[in-house]
mmCIF file of C-alpha atoms in Angstrom:
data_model
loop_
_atom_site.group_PDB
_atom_site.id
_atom_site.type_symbol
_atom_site.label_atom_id
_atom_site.label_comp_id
_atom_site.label_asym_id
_atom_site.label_seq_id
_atom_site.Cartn_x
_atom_site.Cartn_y
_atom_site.Cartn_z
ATOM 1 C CA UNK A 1 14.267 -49.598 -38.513
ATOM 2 C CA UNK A 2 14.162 -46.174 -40.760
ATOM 3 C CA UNK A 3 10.007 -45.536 -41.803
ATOM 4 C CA UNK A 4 9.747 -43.864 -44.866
ATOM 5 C CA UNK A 5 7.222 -41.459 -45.725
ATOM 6 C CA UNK A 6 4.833 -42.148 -48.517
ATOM 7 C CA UNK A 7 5.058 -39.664 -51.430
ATOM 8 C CA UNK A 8 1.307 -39.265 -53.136
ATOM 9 C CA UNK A 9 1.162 -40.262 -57.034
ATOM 10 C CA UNK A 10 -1.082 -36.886 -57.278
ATOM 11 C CA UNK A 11 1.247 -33.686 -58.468
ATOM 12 C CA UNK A 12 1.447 -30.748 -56.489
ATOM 13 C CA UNK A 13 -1.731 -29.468 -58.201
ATOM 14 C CA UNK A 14 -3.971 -32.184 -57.563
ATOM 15 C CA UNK A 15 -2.934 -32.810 -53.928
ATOM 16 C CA UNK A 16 -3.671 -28.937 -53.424
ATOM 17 C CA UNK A 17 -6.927 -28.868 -55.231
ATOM 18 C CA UNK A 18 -8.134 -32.560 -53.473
ATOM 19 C CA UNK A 19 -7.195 -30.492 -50.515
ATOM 20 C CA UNK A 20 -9.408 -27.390 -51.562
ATOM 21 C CA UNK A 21 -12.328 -29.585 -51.547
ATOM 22 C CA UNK A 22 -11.826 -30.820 -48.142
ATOM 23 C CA UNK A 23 -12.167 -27.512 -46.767
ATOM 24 C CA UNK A 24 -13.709 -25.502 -48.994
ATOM 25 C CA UNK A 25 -14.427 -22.281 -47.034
ATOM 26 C CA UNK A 26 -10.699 -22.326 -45.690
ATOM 27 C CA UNK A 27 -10.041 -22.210 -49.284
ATOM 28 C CA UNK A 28 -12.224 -19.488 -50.541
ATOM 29 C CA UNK A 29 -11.751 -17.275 -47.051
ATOM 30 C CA UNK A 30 -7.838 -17.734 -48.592
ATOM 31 C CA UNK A 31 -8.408 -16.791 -51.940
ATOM 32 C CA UNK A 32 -10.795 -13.942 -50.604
ATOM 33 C CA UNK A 33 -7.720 -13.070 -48.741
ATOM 34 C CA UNK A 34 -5.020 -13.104 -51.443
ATOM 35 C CA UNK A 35 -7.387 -11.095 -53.848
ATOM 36 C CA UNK A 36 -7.764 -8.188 -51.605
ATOM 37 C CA UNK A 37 -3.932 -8.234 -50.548
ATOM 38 C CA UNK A 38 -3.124 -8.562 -54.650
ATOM 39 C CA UNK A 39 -5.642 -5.374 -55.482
ATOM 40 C CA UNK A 40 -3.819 -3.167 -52.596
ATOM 41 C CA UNK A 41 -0.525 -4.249 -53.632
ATOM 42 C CA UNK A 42 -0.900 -3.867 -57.159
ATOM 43 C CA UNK A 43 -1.665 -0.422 -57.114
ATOM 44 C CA UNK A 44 0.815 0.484 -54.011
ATOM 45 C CA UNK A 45 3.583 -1.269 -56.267
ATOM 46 C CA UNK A 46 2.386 1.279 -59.447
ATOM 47 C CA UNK A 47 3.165 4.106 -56.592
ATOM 48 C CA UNK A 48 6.510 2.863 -55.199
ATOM 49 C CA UNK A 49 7.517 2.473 -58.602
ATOM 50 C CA UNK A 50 7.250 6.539 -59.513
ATOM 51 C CA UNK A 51 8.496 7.044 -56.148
ATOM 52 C CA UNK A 52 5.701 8.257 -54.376
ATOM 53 C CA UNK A 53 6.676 6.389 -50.827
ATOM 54 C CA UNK A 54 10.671 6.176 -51.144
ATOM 55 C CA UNK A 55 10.684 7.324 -47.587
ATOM 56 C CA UNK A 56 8.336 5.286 -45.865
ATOM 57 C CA UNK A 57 10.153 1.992 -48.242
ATOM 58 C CA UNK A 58 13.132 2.776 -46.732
ATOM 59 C CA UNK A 59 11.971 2.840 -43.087
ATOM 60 C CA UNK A 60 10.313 -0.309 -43.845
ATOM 61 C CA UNK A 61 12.939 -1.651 -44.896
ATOM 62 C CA UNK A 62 15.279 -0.306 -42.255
ATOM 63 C CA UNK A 63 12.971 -1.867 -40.269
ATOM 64 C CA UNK A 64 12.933 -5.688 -41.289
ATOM 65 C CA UNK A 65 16.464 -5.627 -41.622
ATOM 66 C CA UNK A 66 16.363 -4.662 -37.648
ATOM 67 C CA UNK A 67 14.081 -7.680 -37.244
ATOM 68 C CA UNK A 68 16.466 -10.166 -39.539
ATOM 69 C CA UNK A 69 19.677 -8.768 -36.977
ATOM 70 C CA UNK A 70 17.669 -9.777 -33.888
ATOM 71 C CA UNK A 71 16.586 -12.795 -35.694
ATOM 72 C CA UNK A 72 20.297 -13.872 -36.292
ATOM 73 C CA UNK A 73 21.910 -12.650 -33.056
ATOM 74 C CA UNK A 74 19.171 -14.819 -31.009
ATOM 75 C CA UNK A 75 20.257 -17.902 -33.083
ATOM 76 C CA UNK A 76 23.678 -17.918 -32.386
ATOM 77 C CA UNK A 77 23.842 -19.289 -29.120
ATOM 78 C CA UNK A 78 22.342 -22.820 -30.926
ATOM 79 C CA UNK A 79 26.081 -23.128 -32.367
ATOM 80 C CA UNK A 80 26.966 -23.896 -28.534
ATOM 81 C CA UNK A 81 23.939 -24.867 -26.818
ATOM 82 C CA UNK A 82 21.827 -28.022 -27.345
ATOM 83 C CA UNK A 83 18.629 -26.688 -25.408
ATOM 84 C CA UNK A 84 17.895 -24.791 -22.628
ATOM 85 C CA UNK A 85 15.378 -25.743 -19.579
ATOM 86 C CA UNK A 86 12.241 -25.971 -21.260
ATOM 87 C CA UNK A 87 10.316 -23.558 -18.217
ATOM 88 C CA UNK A 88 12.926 -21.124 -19.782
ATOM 89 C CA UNK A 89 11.566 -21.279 -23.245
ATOM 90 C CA UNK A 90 8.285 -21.241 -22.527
ATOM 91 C CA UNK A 91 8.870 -18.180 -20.469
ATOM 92 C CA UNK A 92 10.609 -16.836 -23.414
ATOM 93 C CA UNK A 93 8.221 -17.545 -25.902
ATOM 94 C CA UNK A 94 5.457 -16.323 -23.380
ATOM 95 C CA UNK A 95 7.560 -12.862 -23.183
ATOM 96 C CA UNK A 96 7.226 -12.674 -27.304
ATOM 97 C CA UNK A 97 3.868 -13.238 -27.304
ATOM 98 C CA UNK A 98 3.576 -10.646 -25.165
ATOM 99 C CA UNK A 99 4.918 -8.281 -26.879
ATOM 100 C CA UNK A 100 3.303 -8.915 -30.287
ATOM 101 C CA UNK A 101 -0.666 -8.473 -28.793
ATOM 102 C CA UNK A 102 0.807 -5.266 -26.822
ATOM 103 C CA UNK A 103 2.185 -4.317 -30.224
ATOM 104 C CA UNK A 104 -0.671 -5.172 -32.374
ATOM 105 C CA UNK A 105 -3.247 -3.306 -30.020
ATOM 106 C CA UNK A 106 -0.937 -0.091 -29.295
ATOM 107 C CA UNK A 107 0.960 0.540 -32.179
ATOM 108 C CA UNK A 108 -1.275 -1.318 -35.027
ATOM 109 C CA UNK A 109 -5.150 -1.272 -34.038
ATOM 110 C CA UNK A 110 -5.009 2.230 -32.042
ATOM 111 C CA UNK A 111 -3.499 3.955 -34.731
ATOM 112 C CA UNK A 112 -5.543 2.727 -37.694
ATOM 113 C CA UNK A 113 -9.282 3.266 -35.555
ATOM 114 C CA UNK A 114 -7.827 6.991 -35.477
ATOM 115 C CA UNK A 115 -6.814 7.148 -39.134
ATOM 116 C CA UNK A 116 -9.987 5.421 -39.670
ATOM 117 C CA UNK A 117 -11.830 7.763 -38.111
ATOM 118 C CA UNK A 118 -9.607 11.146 -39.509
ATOM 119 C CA UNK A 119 -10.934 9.863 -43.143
ATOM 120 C CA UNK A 120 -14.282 8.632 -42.293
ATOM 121 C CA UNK A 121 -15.127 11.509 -39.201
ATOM 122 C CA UNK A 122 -17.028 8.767 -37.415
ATOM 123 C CA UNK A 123 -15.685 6.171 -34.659
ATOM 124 C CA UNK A 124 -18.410 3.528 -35.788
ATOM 125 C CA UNK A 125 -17.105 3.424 -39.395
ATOM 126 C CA UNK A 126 -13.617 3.631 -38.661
ATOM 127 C CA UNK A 127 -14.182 0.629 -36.196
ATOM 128 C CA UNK A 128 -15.260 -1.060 -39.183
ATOM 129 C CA UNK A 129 -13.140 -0.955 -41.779
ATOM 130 C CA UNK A 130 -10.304 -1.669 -39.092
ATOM 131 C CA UNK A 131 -11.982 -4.891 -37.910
ATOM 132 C CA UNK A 132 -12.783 -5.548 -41.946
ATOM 133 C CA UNK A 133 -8.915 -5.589 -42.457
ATOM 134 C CA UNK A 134 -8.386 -7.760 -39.417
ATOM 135 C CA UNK A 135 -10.734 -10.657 -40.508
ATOM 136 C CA UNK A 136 -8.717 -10.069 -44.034
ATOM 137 C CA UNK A 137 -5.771 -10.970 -41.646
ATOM 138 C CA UNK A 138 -6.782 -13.835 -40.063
ATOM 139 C CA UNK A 139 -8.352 -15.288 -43.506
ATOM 140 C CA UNK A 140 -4.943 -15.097 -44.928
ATOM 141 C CA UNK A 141 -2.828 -16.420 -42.148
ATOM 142 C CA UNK A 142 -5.617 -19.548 -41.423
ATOM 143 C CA UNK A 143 -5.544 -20.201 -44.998
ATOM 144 C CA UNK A 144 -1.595 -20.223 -45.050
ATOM 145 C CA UNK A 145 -1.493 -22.213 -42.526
ATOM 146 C CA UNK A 146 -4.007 -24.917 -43.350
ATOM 147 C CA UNK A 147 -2.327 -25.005 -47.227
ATOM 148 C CA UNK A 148 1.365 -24.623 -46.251
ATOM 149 C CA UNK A 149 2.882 -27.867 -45.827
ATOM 150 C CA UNK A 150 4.974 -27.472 -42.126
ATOM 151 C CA UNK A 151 6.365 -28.978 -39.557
ATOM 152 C CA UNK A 152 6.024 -28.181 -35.657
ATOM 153 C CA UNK A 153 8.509 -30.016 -33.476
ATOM 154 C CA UNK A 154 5.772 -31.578 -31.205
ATOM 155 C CA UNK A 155 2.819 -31.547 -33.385
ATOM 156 C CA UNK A 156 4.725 -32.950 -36.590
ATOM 157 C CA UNK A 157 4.183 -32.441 -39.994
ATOM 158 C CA UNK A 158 1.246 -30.408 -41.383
ATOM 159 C CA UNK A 159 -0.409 -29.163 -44.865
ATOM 160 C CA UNK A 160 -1.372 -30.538 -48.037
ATOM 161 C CA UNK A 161 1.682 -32.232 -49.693
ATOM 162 C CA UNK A 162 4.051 -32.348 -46.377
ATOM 163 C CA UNK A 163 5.081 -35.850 -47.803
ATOM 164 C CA UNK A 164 7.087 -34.311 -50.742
ATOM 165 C CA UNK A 165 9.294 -32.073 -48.370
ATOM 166 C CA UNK A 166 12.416 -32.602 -46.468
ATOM 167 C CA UNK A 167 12.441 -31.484 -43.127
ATOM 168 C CA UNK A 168 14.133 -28.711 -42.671
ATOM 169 C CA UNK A 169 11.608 -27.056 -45.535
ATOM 170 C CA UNK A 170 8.677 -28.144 -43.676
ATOM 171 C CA UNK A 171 10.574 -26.070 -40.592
ATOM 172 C CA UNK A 172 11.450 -23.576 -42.720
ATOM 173 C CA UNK A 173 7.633 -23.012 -43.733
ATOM 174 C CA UNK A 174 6.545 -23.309 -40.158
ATOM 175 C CA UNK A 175 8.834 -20.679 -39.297
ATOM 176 C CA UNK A 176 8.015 -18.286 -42.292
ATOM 177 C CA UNK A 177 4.065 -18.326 -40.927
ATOM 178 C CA UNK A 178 5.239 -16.588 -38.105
ATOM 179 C CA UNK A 179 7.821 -14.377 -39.166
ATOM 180 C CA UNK A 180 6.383 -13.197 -42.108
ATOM 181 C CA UNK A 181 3.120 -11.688 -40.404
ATOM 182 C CA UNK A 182 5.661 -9.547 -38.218
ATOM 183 C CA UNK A 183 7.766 -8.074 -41.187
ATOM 184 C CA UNK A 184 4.592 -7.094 -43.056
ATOM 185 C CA UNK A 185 3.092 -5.189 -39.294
ATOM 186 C CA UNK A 186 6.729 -3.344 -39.703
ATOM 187 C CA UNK A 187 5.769 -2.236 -43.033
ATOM 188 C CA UNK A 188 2.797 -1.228 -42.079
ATOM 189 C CA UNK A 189 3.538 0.564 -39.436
ATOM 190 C CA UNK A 190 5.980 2.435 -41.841
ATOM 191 C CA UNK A 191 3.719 3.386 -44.621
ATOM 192 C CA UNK A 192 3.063 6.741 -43.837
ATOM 193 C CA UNK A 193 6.602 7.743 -42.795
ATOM 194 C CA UNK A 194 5.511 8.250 -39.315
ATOM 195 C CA UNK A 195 8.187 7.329 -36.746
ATOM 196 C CA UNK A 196 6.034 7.447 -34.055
ATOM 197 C CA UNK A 197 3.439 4.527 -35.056
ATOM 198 C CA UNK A 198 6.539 2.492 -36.792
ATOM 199 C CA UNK A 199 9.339 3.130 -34.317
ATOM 200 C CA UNK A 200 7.482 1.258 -30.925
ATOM 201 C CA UNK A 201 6.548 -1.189 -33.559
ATOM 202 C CA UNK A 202 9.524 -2.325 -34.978
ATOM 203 C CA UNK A 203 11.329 -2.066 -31.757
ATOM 204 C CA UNK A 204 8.686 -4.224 -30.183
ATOM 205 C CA UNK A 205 9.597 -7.299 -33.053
ATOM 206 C CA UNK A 206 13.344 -6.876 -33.152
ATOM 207 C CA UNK A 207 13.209 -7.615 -29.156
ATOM 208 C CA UNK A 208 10.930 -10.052 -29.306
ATOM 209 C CA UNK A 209 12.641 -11.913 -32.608
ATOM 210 C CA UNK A 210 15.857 -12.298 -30.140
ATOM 211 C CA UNK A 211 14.653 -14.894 -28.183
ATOM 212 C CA UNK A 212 12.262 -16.178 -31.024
ATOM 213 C CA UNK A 213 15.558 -16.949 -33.148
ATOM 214 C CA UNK A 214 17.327 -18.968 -30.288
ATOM 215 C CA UNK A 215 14.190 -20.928 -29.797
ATOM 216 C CA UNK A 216 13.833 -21.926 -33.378
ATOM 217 C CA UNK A 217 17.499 -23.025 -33.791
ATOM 218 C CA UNK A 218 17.165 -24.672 -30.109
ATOM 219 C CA UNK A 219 14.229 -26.758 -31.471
ATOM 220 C CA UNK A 220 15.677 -27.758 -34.786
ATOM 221 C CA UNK A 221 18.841 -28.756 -32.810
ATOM 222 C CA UNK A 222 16.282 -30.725 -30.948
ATOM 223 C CA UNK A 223 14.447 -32.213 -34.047
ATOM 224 C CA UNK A 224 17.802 -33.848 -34.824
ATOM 225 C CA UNK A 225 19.612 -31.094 -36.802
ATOM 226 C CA UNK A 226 22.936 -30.337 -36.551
ATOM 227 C CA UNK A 227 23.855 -26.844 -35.167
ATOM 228 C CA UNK A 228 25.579 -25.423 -38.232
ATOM 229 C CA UNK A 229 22.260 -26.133 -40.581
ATOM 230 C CA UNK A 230 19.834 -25.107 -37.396
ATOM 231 C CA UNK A 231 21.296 -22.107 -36.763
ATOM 232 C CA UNK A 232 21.534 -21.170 -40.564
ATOM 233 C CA UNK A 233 17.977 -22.297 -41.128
ATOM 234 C CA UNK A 234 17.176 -19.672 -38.168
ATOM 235 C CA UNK A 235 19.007 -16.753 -39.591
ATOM 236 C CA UNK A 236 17.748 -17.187 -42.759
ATOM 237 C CA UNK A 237 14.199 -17.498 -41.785
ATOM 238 C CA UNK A 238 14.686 -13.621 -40.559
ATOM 239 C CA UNK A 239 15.105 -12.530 -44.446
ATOM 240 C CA UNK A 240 11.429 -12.771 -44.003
ATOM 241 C CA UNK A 241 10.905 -9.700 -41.902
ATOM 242 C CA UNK A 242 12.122 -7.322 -44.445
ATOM 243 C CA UNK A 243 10.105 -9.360 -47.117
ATOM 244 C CA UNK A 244 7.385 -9.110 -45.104
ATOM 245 C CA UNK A 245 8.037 -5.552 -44.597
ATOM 246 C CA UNK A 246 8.357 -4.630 -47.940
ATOM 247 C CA UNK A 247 4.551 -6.262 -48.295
ATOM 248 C CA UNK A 248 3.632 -4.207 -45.665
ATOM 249 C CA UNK A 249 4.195 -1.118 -46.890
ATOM 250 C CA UNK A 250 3.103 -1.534 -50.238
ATOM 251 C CA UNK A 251 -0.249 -2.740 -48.941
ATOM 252 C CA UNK A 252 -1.021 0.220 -47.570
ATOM 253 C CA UNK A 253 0.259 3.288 -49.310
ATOM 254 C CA UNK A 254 -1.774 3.350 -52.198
ATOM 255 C CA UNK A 255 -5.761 4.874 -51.490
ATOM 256 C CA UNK A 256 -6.311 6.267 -48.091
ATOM 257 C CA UNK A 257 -8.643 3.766 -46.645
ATOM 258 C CA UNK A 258 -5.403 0.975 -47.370
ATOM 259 C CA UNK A 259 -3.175 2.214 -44.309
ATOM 260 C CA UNK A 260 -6.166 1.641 -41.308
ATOM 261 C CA UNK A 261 -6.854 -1.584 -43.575
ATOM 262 C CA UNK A 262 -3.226 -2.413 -43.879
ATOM 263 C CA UNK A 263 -2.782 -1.764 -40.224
ATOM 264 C CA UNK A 264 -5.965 -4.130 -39.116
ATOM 265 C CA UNK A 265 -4.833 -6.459 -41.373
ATOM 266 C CA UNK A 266 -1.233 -6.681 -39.638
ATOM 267 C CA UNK A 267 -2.746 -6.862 -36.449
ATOM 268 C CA UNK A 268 -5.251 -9.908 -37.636
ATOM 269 C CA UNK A 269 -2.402 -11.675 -38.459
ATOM 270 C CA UNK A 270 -0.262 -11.162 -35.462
ATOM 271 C CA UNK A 271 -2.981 -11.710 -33.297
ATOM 272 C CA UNK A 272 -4.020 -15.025 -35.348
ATOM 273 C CA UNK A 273 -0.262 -16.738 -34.867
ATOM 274 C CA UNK A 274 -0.182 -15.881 -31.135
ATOM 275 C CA UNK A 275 -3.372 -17.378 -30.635
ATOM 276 C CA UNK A 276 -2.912 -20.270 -32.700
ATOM 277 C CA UNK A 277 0.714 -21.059 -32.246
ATOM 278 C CA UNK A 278 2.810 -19.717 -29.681
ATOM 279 C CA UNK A 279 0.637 -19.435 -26.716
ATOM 280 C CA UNK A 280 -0.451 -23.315 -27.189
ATOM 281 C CA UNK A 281 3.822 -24.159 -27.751
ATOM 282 C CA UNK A 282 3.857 -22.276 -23.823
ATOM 283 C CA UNK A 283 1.401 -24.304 -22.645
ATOM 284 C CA UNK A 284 1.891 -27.534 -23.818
ATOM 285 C CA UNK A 285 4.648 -28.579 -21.914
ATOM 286 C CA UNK A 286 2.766 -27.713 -18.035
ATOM 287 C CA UNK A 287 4.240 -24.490 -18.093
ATOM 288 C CA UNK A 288 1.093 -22.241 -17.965
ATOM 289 C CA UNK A 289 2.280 -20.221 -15.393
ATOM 290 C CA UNK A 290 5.616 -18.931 -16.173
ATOM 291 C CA UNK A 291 4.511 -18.524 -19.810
ATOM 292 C CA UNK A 292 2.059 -16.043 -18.553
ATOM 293 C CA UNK A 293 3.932 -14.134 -16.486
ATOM 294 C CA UNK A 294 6.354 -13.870 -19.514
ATOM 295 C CA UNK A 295 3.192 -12.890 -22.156
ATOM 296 C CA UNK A 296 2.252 -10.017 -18.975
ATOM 297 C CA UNK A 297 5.955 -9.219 -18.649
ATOM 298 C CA UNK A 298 6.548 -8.706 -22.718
ATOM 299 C CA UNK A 299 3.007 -6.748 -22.711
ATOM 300 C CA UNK A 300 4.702 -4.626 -20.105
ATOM 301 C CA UNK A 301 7.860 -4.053 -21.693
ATOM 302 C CA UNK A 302 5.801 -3.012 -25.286
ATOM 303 C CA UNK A 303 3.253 -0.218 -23.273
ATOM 304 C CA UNK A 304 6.160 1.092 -21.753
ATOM 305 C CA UNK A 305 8.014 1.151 -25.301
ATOM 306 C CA UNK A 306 5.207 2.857 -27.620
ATOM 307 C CA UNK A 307 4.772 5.176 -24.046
ATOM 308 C CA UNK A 308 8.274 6.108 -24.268
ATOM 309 C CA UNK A 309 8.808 5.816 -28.313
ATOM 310 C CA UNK A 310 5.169 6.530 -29.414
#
């Protein structure tokens, strides 16, 4: 026998604002959050618009369209595979974690303590403002997630107003929380048009988005979908990167205390979805140990990268 959901009589506003008041400072830490990011992006927009930061745009966006590729090419394999041993995609998803905390450390908090420090000519300071834009990051990315209606494939539906969705949006919102945090690091990473900072970066989150892209499709095949819609729902989930991107590098090309901002910020939110979501996926299947030898062996791979690349 079919169980249907029951839809709320509220509207959209209502359930969101009853929702508001049930967690009030999730809500204001959010809004907090999405003033700052508005303010830097306002004024970043004013300068791509008079072409101040063509270059570093384009590398951005060079960038997230590198992440969207890997995205798609890691999804395909869900056209003729159901699911693969689930040690394996722990391990997998272990080896992306990985990479993303080597790549938020190395090529996103190193780099903005030193710019930090260049404009400010003090460690202390520069420390900071960096750690100010990472608690911007988390703020925004705990807020998304606790208003973003969403659906995990073991932990089920999620968010104010998950009722009113079909499943494969609530998926599709689960999956943007993650990706959208890594296109906006790219952009980042790009803002100043310096290859060296964005190049590690963005190499980091195209490798790591390969086997990211083959576990989403894998777990929407498993969540009943058929392979056609999960694996289309999986590429298309990648148009966040250069979204994301393009975010990224507006946020942080306007005044010069935006790019270490910009760059804690990224970092904050990176850190924030490994933490919250990926390394508890690894781990919640008995799996602890392969998943960590995956998160050391993708931390690996990145030092060597921004070593090599950097």
């Amino acid at each position: 026998m079919e169980i249907t959901r029951q839809v709320p009589a509220n509207g959209w506003f209502e359930t969101f604002r009853e929702h508001a008041r049930q967690h009030t400072i999730t809500a204001s830490g959010l809004g907090i959050a999405l003033l700052a990011v508005a303010v830097l992006l306002v004024q970043s927009v004013a300068q791509a618009l008079s072409g101040e930061i063509n270059i570093a745009l384009r590398y951005a966006l060079l960038g997230g369209a590198a992440g969207f590729a890997a995205t798609a090419l890691g999804a395909l394999p869900a056209l003729a595979l159901r699911g693969i041993p689930q040690k394996i995609e722990d391990s997998m998803l272990g080896l992306a974690a990985g990479m993303m905390l080597a790549a938020s450390a190395f090529s996103l908090l190193l780099p903005g303590l030193e710019a930090g420090e260049a404009l400010l000519t003090a460690r202390f300071p520069a420390a900071l403002i960096v750690v100010f834009g990472m608690a911007l990051g988390v703020l925004l990315m705990l807020g998304l997630d606790e208003f973003t209606p969403h659906e995990h494939e073991k932990t089920g539906p999620c968010g104010p107003g998950h009722e009113r969705c079909g499943r494969v949006w609530l998926f599709v919102f689960a999956i943007a929380l993650h990706n959208l945090p890594e296109g906006m690091a790219i952009g980042v990473s790009m803002s100043q048009g310096d290859l060296s900072v964005g190049l590690p970066l963005t190499s980091a989150i195209a490798l790591q988005d390969i086997p990211e892209g083959l576990a989403v499709a894998l777990a929407m095949r498993g969540a009943g979908f058929s392979a056609g819609k999960a694996v289309l729902v999986a590429i298309a989930s990648g148009l966040l990167e250069p979204i994301g991107a393009f975010l990224g590098v507006g946020l942080s090309s306007g005044f010069a205390l935006a790019y270490p901002i910009g760059l804690g910020l990224a970092a904050g939110a990176m850190i924030f979805v490994v933490s919250h979501e990926v390394i508890p996926e690894t781990h919640r299947n008995g799996h602890q140990t392969p998943a960590t030898i995956g998160l050391m062996t993708g931390f690996a791979i990145m030092m060597i990268l921004d070593t090599s690349l950097g």
